[in-house]
Amino acid sequence: MARPPEFDRTKALEAAMKLFWIRGFTATSLPDLLEAMGIARSSFYASFRTKRDLFTECLELFGDRTLAMINEDNRSLHPRDLPHAFFESTILNVSKHRAGRGCMMVNTILELANADPALNELATQKLYAVEQAFAGAFSLAQKSGDMDTTYTSKQLASLVMTINLGLRVQSRQNKSREELQSIIERSLFALGLAA
Amino acid sequence: MARPPEFDRTKALEAAMKLFWIRGFTATSLPDLLEAMGIARSSFYASFRTKRDLFTECLELFGDRTLAMINEDNRSLHPRDLPHAFFESTILNVSKHRAGRGCMMVNTILELANADPALNELATQKLYAVEQAFAGAFSLAQKSGDMDTTYTSKQLASLVMTINLGLRVQSRQNKSREELQSIIERSLFALGLAA
DNA sequence: GTAATTATGTACCTTTTAGTCCACAATTAA
DNA sequence: TTAATTGTGGACTAAAAGGTACATAATTAC
């Protein structure tokens, strides 16, 4: 009963996410977004309401994908190996360009912690879901006597997240893949999670 | 031979640093700065050239102070205790408000990694100086047989920095002092640096 | 007092920002 | 073919951004 859209909403969202991911919220201007998404201004506002709403949607997408990645690994790997697999697939086995984007949740927290508490909260919540995924897997393995219990599952997940956050910052610096790999190996060794 | 300035440059710089520290570069507007610094527009440009130049100066000041703090501790403490002392005085023994500001170098790296590589570089360099300070202290203690050698001094300093970066992200989230303290204690324990 | 010099307050500039408006295009139901 | 509905392009707006210009105020050297 009406004219159909000329663009693929999912693809446009994807393009926006990549841009926000690398540049952050403030530094990404509307013209930047429109060009990357390949749509016109009016279509933008009709489909995504505001820049901030779009950012929120992108952040949710990013967080959900990150969580899905861990849940996927959790079906085939031993819980002890989940952190290493996570670092492999998000830091080591990706292009330098992509590694340089870091983690969108972390970027958001540091950019907007004080300027937009609601977005900080959303990013924090998404990161917490990741931490919970690790903790759940560790807990099961510990209960079946299949994993060291020096730390409780929650404590261990918390430590893994601290390392993760540290690595995300280093990803946005000029650290080489080799340096990052060394840090990953030694950190996991220190936590008793070496391969 | 000329009219004297009506403001204290050092105090104005200090005020600017605090504002940049908490809000970041982009989100701090010129009117914000002028009000916090207590000076007029023309005095601002006469004394600090541009907003970016001022930010650079603030970042240098912040980095130098951070380094000085560690060097100071290094005169009275065992190298093994330096990381703990550092976390105490920058995260645990400060107001919630101040802890929530995190570390200006880390904030800068995540905000400007892609938008301003030169500032990313400066922040990275300042952080590296901190890492070197730790490494130097560790190295001396190891050589005098006074410290564990599971990791080389550089490796250990690198791990401490990773933890540090992770903690700075968590400081900008809503983590309580108690949570942060737990993470600090367990992280240092994992690195063999427990008190 | 006067000249020289530097600081300051105010008005202004250009550019860019996010967001709105509306005429027109394209589609479907009847 | 017509009415109804929704998408799109482009012009537009108001606010805010960083930065400049300049007249005036305050000081020192002489």
mmCIF file of C-alpha atoms in Angstrom, chain B residues 28-194:
data_model
loop_
_atom_site.group_PDB
_atom_site.id
_atom_site.type_symbol
_atom_site.label_atom_id
_atom_site.label_comp_id
_atom_site.label_asym_id
_atom_site.label_seq_id
_atom_site.Cartn_x
_atom_site.Cartn_y
_atom_site.Cartn_z
ATOM 1 C CA THR B 28 34.616 19.894 26.842
ATOM 2 C CA SER B 29 33.557 23.095 25.101
ATOM 3 C CA LEU B 30 35.391 26.379 25.128
ATOM 4 C CA PRO B 31 32.753 28.137 27.246
ATOM 5 C CA ASP B 32 33.039 25.235 29.728
ATOM 6 C CA LEU B 33 36.775 25.756 29.911
ATOM 7 C CA LEU B 34 36.579 29.518 30.231
ATOM 8 C CA GLU B 35 34.179 29.254 33.132
ATOM 9 C CA ALA B 36 36.185 26.582 34.949
ATOM 10 C CA MET B 37 39.439 28.423 34.384
ATOM 11 C CA GLY B 38 37.933 31.760 35.302
ATOM 12 C CA ILE B 39 39.360 33.619 32.344
ATOM 13 C CA ALA B 40 38.098 35.413 29.253
ATOM 14 C CA ARG B 41 38.255 34.211 25.679
ATOM 15 C CA SER B 42 41.056 36.483 24.578
ATOM 16 C CA SER B 43 43.184 35.630 27.591
ATOM 17 C CA PHE B 44 42.637 31.987 26.801
ATOM 18 C CA TYR B 45 43.944 32.252 23.272
ATOM 19 C CA ALA B 46 46.754 34.553 24.327
ATOM 20 C CA SER B 47 47.953 32.154 27.012
ATOM 21 C CA PHE B 48 47.144 28.716 25.633
ATOM 22 C CA ARG B 49 46.941 29.153 21.843
ATOM 23 C CA THR B 50 44.218 26.622 21.031
ATOM 24 C CA LYS B 51 41.985 24.145 22.789
ATOM 25 C CA ARG B 52 44.090 21.305 21.465
ATOM 26 C CA ASP B 53 47.342 22.881 22.632
ATOM 27 C CA LEU B 54 45.861 23.303 26.076
ATOM 28 C CA PHE B 55 44.754 19.692 26.092
ATOM 29 C CA THR B 56 48.253 18.585 25.170
ATOM 30 C CA GLU B 57 49.679 20.598 28.024
ATOM 31 C CA CYS B 58 47.150 19.086 30.438
ATOM 32 C CA LEU B 59 47.933 15.578 29.291
ATOM 33 C CA GLU B 60 51.642 16.143 29.771
ATOM 34 C CA LEU B 61 51.018 17.510 33.236
ATOM 35 C CA PHE B 62 48.863 14.537 34.141
ATOM 36 C CA GLY B 63 51.378 12.044 32.816
ATOM 37 C CA ASP B 64 54.292 13.701 34.567
ATOM 38 C CA ARG B 65 52.451 13.711 37.861
ATOM 39 C CA THR B 66 51.556 10.076 37.549
ATOM 40 C CA LEU B 67 55.146 9.177 36.879
ATOM 41 C CA ALA B 68 56.362 11.343 39.751
ATOM 42 C CA MET B 69 54.006 9.537 42.100
ATOM 43 C CA ILE B 70 55.582 6.186 41.288
ATOM 44 C CA ASN B 71 59.102 7.505 41.484
ATOM 45 C CA GLU B 72 58.270 8.938 44.881
ATOM 46 C CA ASP B 73 56.916 5.603 46.139
ATOM 47 C CA ASN B 74 59.984 3.911 44.726
ATOM 48 C CA ARG B 75 62.190 5.738 47.224
ATOM 49 C CA SER B 76 60.488 4.272 50.260
ATOM 50 C CA LEU B 77 58.862 0.994 49.177
ATOM 51 C CA HIS B 78 60.000 -2.372 48.013
ATOM 52 C CA PRO B 79 59.534 -2.661 44.241
ATOM 53 C CA ARG B 80 57.190 -5.580 44.780
ATOM 54 C CA ASP B 81 54.781 -3.239 46.582
ATOM 55 C CA LEU B 82 54.814 -0.459 44.010
ATOM 56 C CA PRO B 83 51.800 -1.644 41.991
ATOM 57 C CA HIS B 84 49.684 -2.005 45.097
ATOM 58 C CA ALA B 85 50.716 1.413 46.369
ATOM 59 C CA PHE B 86 49.927 2.889 42.977
ATOM 60 C CA PHE B 87 46.431 1.420 42.940
ATOM 61 C CA GLU B 88 45.887 2.510 46.521
ATOM 62 C CA SER B 89 46.713 6.110 45.861
ATOM 63 C CA THR B 90 44.951 6.448 42.521
ATOM 64 C CA ILE B 91 41.894 4.231 42.930
ATOM 65 C CA LEU B 92 41.206 3.146 46.494
ATOM 66 C CA ASN B 93 42.300 6.124 48.567
ATOM 67 C CA VAL B 94 40.499 8.756 46.538
ATOM 68 C CA SER B 95 36.937 10.040 46.439
ATOM 69 C CA LYS B 96 34.390 8.190 44.363
ATOM 70 C CA HIS B 97 34.199 11.237 42.147
ATOM 71 C CA ARG B 98 37.897 11.204 41.490
ATOM 72 C CA ALA B 99 38.074 7.455 40.943
ATOM 73 C CA GLY B 100 35.292 7.871 38.396
ATOM 74 C CA ARG B 101 37.565 10.036 36.282
ATOM 75 C CA GLY B 102 39.843 7.090 35.632
ATOM 76 C CA CYS B 103 43.207 7.856 34.041
ATOM 77 C CA MET B 104 43.465 10.740 31.611
ATOM 78 C CA MET B 105 45.903 8.882 29.369
ATOM 79 C CA VAL B 106 43.596 5.905 29.062
ATOM 80 C CA ASN B 107 40.568 8.114 28.488
ATOM 81 C CA THR B 108 42.425 9.972 25.774
ATOM 82 C CA ILE B 109 43.546 6.838 23.996
ATOM 83 C CA LEU B 110 40.033 5.474 23.805
ATOM 84 C CA GLU B 111 38.455 8.748 22.838
ATOM 85 C CA LEU B 112 40.959 9.876 20.248
ATOM 86 C CA ALA B 113 42.702 6.730 19.020
ATOM 87 C CA ASN B 114 41.417 7.214 15.493
ATOM 88 C CA ALA B 115 40.482 10.873 15.496
ATOM 89 C CA ASP B 116 43.850 12.267 16.582
ATOM 90 C CA PRO B 117 46.780 9.851 16.264
ATOM 91 C CA ALA B 118 49.249 12.393 17.617
ATOM 92 C CA LEU B 119 47.422 12.684 20.927
ATOM 93 C CA ASN B 120 47.029 8.924 21.059
ATOM 94 C CA GLU B 121 50.774 8.735 20.599
ATOM 95 C CA LEU B 122 51.447 11.225 23.386
ATOM 96 C CA ALA B 123 49.162 9.400 25.816
ATOM 97 C CA THR B 124 50.712 6.073 24.856
ATOM 98 C CA GLN B 125 54.175 7.447 25.435
ATOM 99 C CA LYS B 126 53.249 8.782 28.878
ATOM 100 C CA LEU B 127 51.786 5.415 29.830
ATOM 101 C CA TYR B 128 54.926 3.740 28.607
ATOM 102 C CA ALA B 129 57.016 5.901 30.911
ATOM 103 C CA VAL B 130 54.955 4.564 33.804
ATOM 104 C CA GLU B 131 55.508 1.011 32.633
ATOM 105 C CA GLN B 132 59.225 1.661 32.393
ATOM 106 C CA ALA B 133 59.285 2.982 35.940
ATOM 107 C CA PHE B 134 57.799 -0.267 37.180
ATOM 108 C CA ALA B 135 60.142 -2.333 35.032
ATOM 109 C CA GLY B 136 63.210 -0.474 36.263
ATOM 110 C CA ALA B 137 62.296 -1.004 39.892
ATOM 111 C CA PHE B 138 61.503 -4.687 39.344
ATOM 112 C CA SER B 139 64.754 -5.200 37.509
ATOM 113 C CA LEU B 140 66.866 -3.862 40.362
ATOM 114 C CA ALA B 141 65.087 -6.022 42.918
ATOM 115 C CA GLN B 142 65.428 -9.112 40.774
ATOM 116 C CA LYS B 143 69.137 -8.528 40.265
ATOM 117 C CA SER B 144 69.705 -8.263 43.993
ATOM 118 C CA GLY B 145 67.892 -11.593 44.388
ATOM 119 C CA ASP B 146 65.143 -9.834 46.261
ATOM 120 C CA MET B 147 62.262 -10.613 43.965
ATOM 121 C CA ASP B 148 60.733 -13.578 42.182
ATOM 122 C CA THR B 149 61.952 -14.143 38.634
ATOM 123 C CA THR B 150 59.088 -16.164 37.162
ATOM 124 C CA TYR B 151 58.602 -13.232 34.815
ATOM 125 C CA THR B 152 61.270 -10.874 33.557
ATOM 126 C CA SER B 153 60.979 -7.344 34.877
ATOM 127 C CA LYS B 154 59.609 -6.129 31.559
ATOM 128 C CA GLN B 155 57.074 -8.913 31.338
ATOM 129 C CA LEU B 156 55.876 -8.236 34.850
ATOM 130 C CA ALA B 157 55.604 -4.509 34.241
ATOM 131 C CA SER B 158 53.636 -5.216 31.096
ATOM 132 C CA LEU B 159 51.191 -7.402 33.023
ATOM 133 C CA VAL B 160 50.816 -4.793 35.737
ATOM 134 C CA MET B 161 49.972 -2.246 33.064
ATOM 135 C CA THR B 162 47.353 -4.508 31.516
ATOM 136 C CA ILE B 163 45.697 -4.844 34.909
ATOM 137 C CA ASN B 164 46.036 -1.109 35.394
ATOM 138 C CA LEU B 165 44.300 -0.331 32.107
ATOM 139 C CA GLY B 166 41.524 -2.772 32.936
ATOM 140 C CA LEU B 167 41.032 -1.126 36.310
ATOM 141 C CA ARG B 168 40.855 2.328 34.747
ATOM 142 C CA VAL B 169 37.998 1.222 32.549
ATOM 143 C CA GLN B 170 36.217 -0.245 35.531
ATOM 144 C CA SER B 171 36.755 2.979 37.449
ATOM 145 C CA ARG B 172 34.683 4.788 34.839
ATOM 146 C CA GLN B 173 31.899 2.256 35.223
ATOM 147 C CA ASN B 174 29.863 2.164 38.400
ATOM 148 C CA LYS B 175 32.102 -0.306 40.200
ATOM 149 C CA SER B 176 32.262 0.210 43.936
ATOM 150 C CA ARG B 177 35.467 0.653 45.842
ATOM 151 C CA GLU B 178 34.973 -2.818 47.346
ATOM 152 C CA GLU B 179 34.720 -4.488 43.952
ATOM 153 C CA LEU B 180 37.774 -2.654 42.717
ATOM 154 C CA GLN B 181 39.690 -3.585 45.828
ATOM 155 C CA SER B 182 38.847 -7.271 45.368
ATOM 156 C CA ILE B 183 40.007 -7.181 41.787
ATOM 157 C CA ILE B 184 43.225 -5.434 42.750
ATOM 158 C CA GLU B 185 44.036 -7.923 45.506
ATOM 159 C CA ARG B 186 43.348 -10.962 43.361
ATOM 160 C CA SER B 187 45.141 -9.610 40.317
ATOM 161 C CA LEU B 188 48.268 -8.886 42.288
ATOM 162 C CA PHE B 189 48.021 -12.281 43.913
ATOM 163 C CA ALA B 190 47.864 -13.904 40.478
ATOM 164 C CA LEU B 191 51.013 -12.045 39.474
ATOM 165 C CA GLY B 192 52.826 -13.077 42.616
ATOM 166 C CA LEU B 193 52.743 -9.517 43.935
ATOM 167 C CA ALA B 194 50.456 -10.050 46.907
#
